[in-house]
């Protein structure tokens, strides 16, 4: 259930941290172009140990950024939400488009409930219900743990008990834990989908917000000499600086500057 290459690239851009790109660069390897163009070719299949290693590297990067924020693994969070649902609330800090594809489902689908399941809220809903939720601990999550780490840190500074879900929704799916999408009537429906970006969406982002993104080609030199992605439209009148396209080596050298 680990997202395919295009999904991973979108997650990394969304997490707004350049370090994460290098941390999971191996996942994007030589299949990046086919995955981004939506040609139907699957991303490379990694062994479970390799998947976990890539995710663990990203998690360590984020843990270093928020040393004072309590973090929980997907398995730990699931156990807490199962056995002590009244003590915790899940807070999804991603944007609306991502949430519409899927959100974490704290309970096991079809399980016989002996108590009220844990509440799952968007960040906006949580902000509106802070007082009502009292001393519940907010377990914050996003895609791989950066945005949720920022928000958990802010909550802690306000005196609210908060924890960051290490590895975010990617770690949750990696552990085979349940996701849900909203049905027409708002009720949760099991799903295995995670938000991704198409080639068209990536192109639009690079066209309209070029200063917010950088394309990193992690293929080998021989492949790059044949062709690389061009984020702008050939011959178009530019109103702002086009998005930067770099090799992995160039990106490593320019991390701080970017």
Short mmCIF file of C-alpha atoms in Angstrom, two decimals:
data_model
loop_
_atom_site.label_atom_id
_atom_site.label_comp_id
_atom_site.label_asym_id
_atom_site.label_seq_id
_atom_site.Cartn_x
_atom_site.Cartn_y
_atom_site.Cartn_z
CA UNK A 1 0.00 0.00 0.00
CA UNK A 2 3.01 2.29 -0.06
CA UNK A 3 2.19 5.12 -2.53
CA UNK A 4 3.67 4.90 -6.01
CA UNK A 5 6.42 7.19 -7.22
CA UNK A 6 4.16 10.08 -8.28
CA UNK A 7 2.43 9.96 -4.91
CA UNK A 8 5.76 10.10 -3.10
CA UNK A 9 6.93 13.12 -5.07
CA UNK A 10 3.70 14.93 -4.26
CA UNK A 11 4.05 14.04 -0.58
CA UNK A 12 7.58 15.39 -0.49
CA UNK A 13 6.60 18.68 -2.15
CA UNK A 14 3.61 19.00 0.18
CA UNK A 15 5.77 18.45 3.25
CA UNK A 16 7.79 21.54 2.22
CA UNK A 17 11.15 20.13 3.26
CA UNK A 18 14.00 19.69 0.83
CA UNK A 19 15.77 17.16 3.06
CA UNK A 20 13.00 14.63 2.58
CA UNK A 21 13.57 14.50 -1.17
CA UNK A 22 17.05 13.12 -0.72
CA UNK A 23 15.91 10.76 2.02
CA UNK A 24 13.52 8.86 -0.25
CA UNK A 25 15.18 9.48 -3.61
CA UNK A 26 15.72 5.76 -4.16
CA UNK A 27 11.98 5.20 -4.38
CA UNK A 28 11.72 7.48 -7.42
CA UNK A 29 14.66 5.96 -9.35
CA UNK A 30 14.38 5.06 -13.03
CA UNK A 31 10.56 4.68 -13.15
CA UNK A 32 9.82 8.30 -12.14
CA UNK A 33 8.90 9.55 -15.59
CA UNK A 34 6.48 6.73 -16.40
CA UNK A 35 4.74 7.09 -13.05
CA UNK A 36 4.41 10.86 -13.41
CA UNK A 37 3.03 10.68 -16.94
CA UNK A 38 0.28 8.33 -15.80
CA UNK A 39 1.25 5.75 -18.41
CA UNK A 40 0.02 2.96 -16.16
CA UNK A 41 3.46 1.59 -15.33
CA UNK A 42 3.77 0.83 -11.63
CA UNK A 43 6.55 2.25 -9.50
CA UNK A 44 9.37 -0.16 -8.62
CA UNK A 45 8.39 -2.85 -6.14
CA UNK A 46 10.57 -2.64 -3.07
CA UNK A 47 11.02 -5.40 -0.53
CA UNK A 48 9.25 -4.69 2.79
CA UNK A 49 12.58 -4.10 4.53
CA UNK A 50 13.56 -1.52 1.88
CA UNK A 51 10.21 0.28 2.19
CA UNK A 52 10.55 0.52 5.94
CA UNK A 53 14.15 1.71 5.67
CA UNK A 54 13.19 4.57 3.33
CA UNK A 55 10.28 5.61 5.54
CA UNK A 56 12.40 5.36 8.70
CA UNK A 57 14.98 7.74 7.20
CA UNK A 58 12.28 10.33 6.56
CA UNK A 59 10.84 9.86 10.06
CA UNK A 60 14.27 10.44 11.63
CA UNK A 61 14.68 13.69 9.70
CA UNK A 62 11.39 15.01 11.04
CA UNK A 63 12.04 13.80 14.59
CA UNK A 64 15.21 15.92 14.59
CA UNK A 65 13.18 18.97 13.53
CA UNK A 66 10.75 18.63 16.46
CA UNK A 67 12.85 17.29 19.35
CA UNK A 68 10.39 18.46 22.01
CA UNK A 69 7.31 16.94 20.37
CA UNK A 70 6.17 13.51 21.52
CA UNK A 71 5.92 11.10 18.57
CA UNK A 72 4.05 7.80 18.25
CA UNK A 73 4.39 5.09 15.63
CA UNK A 74 1.43 3.97 13.54
CA UNK A 75 1.11 0.73 15.53
CA UNK A 76 1.29 2.57 18.87
CA UNK A 77 -1.28 5.15 17.74
CA UNK A 78 -3.65 2.43 16.50
CA UNK A 79 -3.42 0.56 19.82
CA UNK A 80 -4.08 3.73 21.83
CA UNK A 81 -7.07 4.64 19.67
CA UNK A 82 -8.46 1.11 19.94
CA UNK A 83 -8.10 0.67 23.70
CA UNK A 84 -8.39 4.24 25.00
CA UNK A 85 -10.53 6.02 22.37
CA UNK A 86 -11.95 8.49 24.88
CA UNK A 87 -8.48 9.83 25.70
CA UNK A 88 -7.34 10.71 22.19
CA UNK A 89 -8.48 12.57 19.07
CA UNK A 90 -6.94 12.19 15.60
CA UNK A 91 -6.25 15.50 13.86
CA UNK A 92 -5.66 15.51 10.09
CA UNK A 93 -3.67 18.64 9.19
CA UNK A 94 -3.57 17.98 5.43
CA UNK A 95 -5.55 20.04 2.94
CA UNK A 96 -9.12 19.31 1.89
CA UNK A 97 -8.23 17.65 -1.42
CA UNK A 98 -6.04 15.12 0.36
CA UNK A 99 -8.67 14.44 3.01
CA UNK A 100 -11.35 13.77 0.40
CA UNK A 101 -9.31 10.86 -0.96
CA UNK A 102 -8.87 9.16 2.42
CA UNK A 103 -8.36 9.71 6.15
CA UNK A 104 -7.15 7.42 8.91
CA UNK A 105 -9.75 5.10 10.39
CA UNK A 106 -8.88 4.45 14.04
CA UNK A 107 -11.19 1.45 14.47
CA UNK A 108 -11.10 -1.88 12.67
CA UNK A 109 -13.83 -2.04 9.95
CA UNK A 110 -16.58 -4.44 10.96
CA UNK A 111 -15.33 -4.77 14.53
CA UNK A 112 -17.85 -5.02 17.38
CA UNK A 113 -17.50 -1.76 19.33
CA UNK A 114 -17.62 -1.89 23.12
CA UNK A 115 -17.13 1.85 23.45
CA UNK A 116 -17.39 5.01 21.36
CA UNK A 117 -14.65 5.09 18.68
CA UNK A 118 -11.97 7.80 18.72
CA UNK A 119 -12.87 11.08 17.02
CA UNK A 120 -11.16 12.02 13.73
CA UNK A 121 -11.13 15.75 12.95
CA UNK A 122 -9.63 18.12 10.41
CA UNK A 123 -7.37 20.84 11.78
CA UNK A 124 -10.15 23.41 11.32
CA UNK A 125 -12.67 21.25 13.21
CA UNK A 126 -10.21 20.71 16.04
CA UNK A 127 -9.56 24.45 16.34
CA UNK A 128 -13.30 25.02 16.71
CA UNK A 129 -13.73 22.27 19.33
CA UNK A 130 -10.60 22.73 21.47
CA UNK A 131 -12.49 23.74 24.61
CA UNK A 132 -15.09 21.00 24.25
CA UNK A 133 -12.43 18.29 23.86
CA UNK A 134 -10.91 19.12 27.25
CA UNK A 135 -7.81 17.15 28.13
CA UNK A 136 -7.86 14.70 25.21
CA UNK A 137 -4.47 14.24 23.57
CA UNK A 138 -4.39 15.27 19.90
CA UNK A 139 -2.52 12.79 17.69
CA UNK A 140 -1.68 14.91 14.64
CA UNK A 141 -0.95 13.42 11.26
CA UNK A 142 -0.23 14.46 7.67
CA UNK A 143 1.48 12.65 4.80
CA UNK A 144 4.88 11.78 6.26
CA UNK A 145 4.97 13.80 9.48
CA UNK A 146 6.27 17.31 8.76
CA UNK A 147 3.13 19.46 8.72
CA UNK A 148 1.71 17.54 11.66
CA UNK A 149 4.97 18.03 13.57
CA UNK A 150 4.68 21.78 13.08
CA UNK A 151 1.07 21.78 14.30
CA UNK A 152 1.73 19.46 17.27
CA UNK A 153 4.54 21.80 18.32
CA UNK A 154 2.19 24.79 18.14
CA UNK A 155 -0.42 22.97 20.26
CA UNK A 156 2.15 22.06 22.89
CA UNK A 157 3.21 25.70 23.11
CA UNK A 158 -0.45 26.52 23.83
CA UNK A 159 -0.51 24.01 26.68
CA UNK A 160 -2.50 21.39 24.74
CA UNK A 161 -1.39 17.75 24.91
CA UNK A 162 -0.32 16.71 21.43
CA UNK A 163 1.70 14.03 19.68
CA UNK A 164 2.95 13.62 16.12
CA UNK A 165 2.19 10.45 14.15
CA UNK A 166 5.64 9.43 12.97
CA UNK A 167 5.63 8.75 9.21
CA UNK A 168 2.05 10.02 8.83
CA UNK A 169 -0.47 8.33 6.58
CA UNK A 170 2.37 6.62 4.67
CA UNK A 171 3.53 4.79 7.82
CA UNK A 172 -0.10 3.95 8.65
CA UNK A 173 -0.70 2.31 5.25
CA UNK A 174 2.71 0.63 5.37
CA UNK A 175 1.53 -1.16 8.52
CA UNK A 176 -1.66 -2.27 6.74
CA UNK A 177 -3.90 -0.17 9.00
CA UNK A 178 -7.34 0.97 7.77
CA UNK A 179 -8.19 4.09 5.78
CA UNK A 180 -11.65 5.46 5.07
CA UNK A 181 -13.25 7.77 2.51
CA UNK A 182 -16.55 9.58 3.08
CA UNK A 183 -19.66 8.13 1.43
CA UNK A 184 -22.36 10.40 -0.05
CA UNK A 185 -24.06 10.58 3.34
CA UNK A 186 -20.78 11.27 5.13
CA UNK A 187 -20.37 7.80 6.62
CA UNK A 188 -16.86 6.22 6.38
CA UNK A 189 -16.23 3.68 3.62
CA UNK A 190 -13.04 1.52 3.70
CA UNK A 191 -10.51 2.41 0.99
CA UNK A 192 -6.85 1.80 0.17
CA UNK A 193 -6.35 5.05 -1.75
CA UNK A 194 -3.86 7.75 -0.79
CA UNK A 195 -3.76 11.20 -2.40
CA UNK A 196 -1.50 11.44 -5.44
CA UNK A 197 -0.60 13.95 -8.14
CA UNK A 198 -0.96 13.45 -11.88
CA UNK A 199 1.48 14.73 -14.49
CA UNK A 200 -1.04 17.49 -15.35
CA UNK A 201 -1.34 18.55 -11.70
CA UNK A 202 2.43 18.61 -11.28
CA UNK A 203 2.78 20.67 -14.44
CA UNK A 204 0.15 23.15 -13.22
CA UNK A 205 1.91 23.55 -9.86
CA UNK A 206 5.24 24.15 -11.57
CA UNK A 207 3.63 26.64 -13.97
CA UNK A 208 1.70 28.69 -11.44
CA UNK A 209 3.86 28.36 -8.31
CA UNK A 210 7.36 27.84 -9.71
CA UNK A 211 8.99 29.50 -6.72
CA UNK A 212 7.54 26.90 -4.35
CA UNK A 213 8.78 23.76 -6.06
CA UNK A 214 11.94 22.23 -7.46
CA UNK A 215 12.08 19.19 -9.77
CA UNK A 216 14.74 16.66 -8.79
CA UNK A 217 15.75 14.02 -11.35
CA UNK A 218 17.21 11.06 -9.45
CA UNK A 219 17.94 8.92 -12.54
CA UNK A 220 21.45 8.17 -13.70
CA UNK A 221 23.45 10.46 -16.00
CA UNK A 222 22.88 8.39 -19.16
CA UNK A 223 19.10 8.66 -18.78
CA UNK A 224 19.28 12.40 -18.08
CA UNK A 225 21.34 12.98 -21.24
CA UNK A 226 18.48 11.56 -23.31
CA UNK A 227 15.84 13.86 -21.79
CA UNK A 228 14.61 15.58 -18.63
CA UNK A 229 11.24 17.06 -17.68
CA UNK A 230 10.59 20.64 -18.77
CA UNK A 231 8.22 22.36 -16.31
CA UNK A 232 7.47 25.41 -18.47
CA UNK A 233 5.63 25.61 -21.78
CA UNK A 234 8.09 26.01 -24.71
CA UNK A 235 7.75 29.48 -26.23
CA UNK A 236 5.46 30.76 -23.48
CA UNK A 237 5.83 34.35 -22.27
CA UNK A 238 7.21 34.06 -18.74
CA UNK A 239 5.84 36.38 -16.04
CA UNK A 240 8.03 34.85 -13.34
CA UNK A 241 11.16 32.73 -13.00
CA UNK A 242 10.50 29.12 -14.13
CA UNK A 243 10.77 26.22 -11.68
CA UNK A 244 14.27 24.84 -11.19
CA UNK A 245 15.15 21.38 -12.56
CA UNK A 246 18.14 19.72 -10.92
CA UNK A 247 19.90 16.38 -10.86
CA UNK A 248 20.10 14.70 -7.47
CA UNK A 249 23.79 15.66 -7.21
CA UNK A 250 23.03 19.32 -7.98
CA UNK A 251 20.23 19.31 -5.43
CA UNK A 252 22.51 17.89 -2.74
CA UNK A 253 24.96 20.75 -3.36
CA UNK A 254 22.25 23.44 -3.25
CA UNK A 255 20.07 22.25 -0.35
CA UNK A 256 20.82 25.17 1.93
CA UNK A 257 20.38 27.76 -0.83
CA UNK A 258 17.00 26.32 -1.80
#
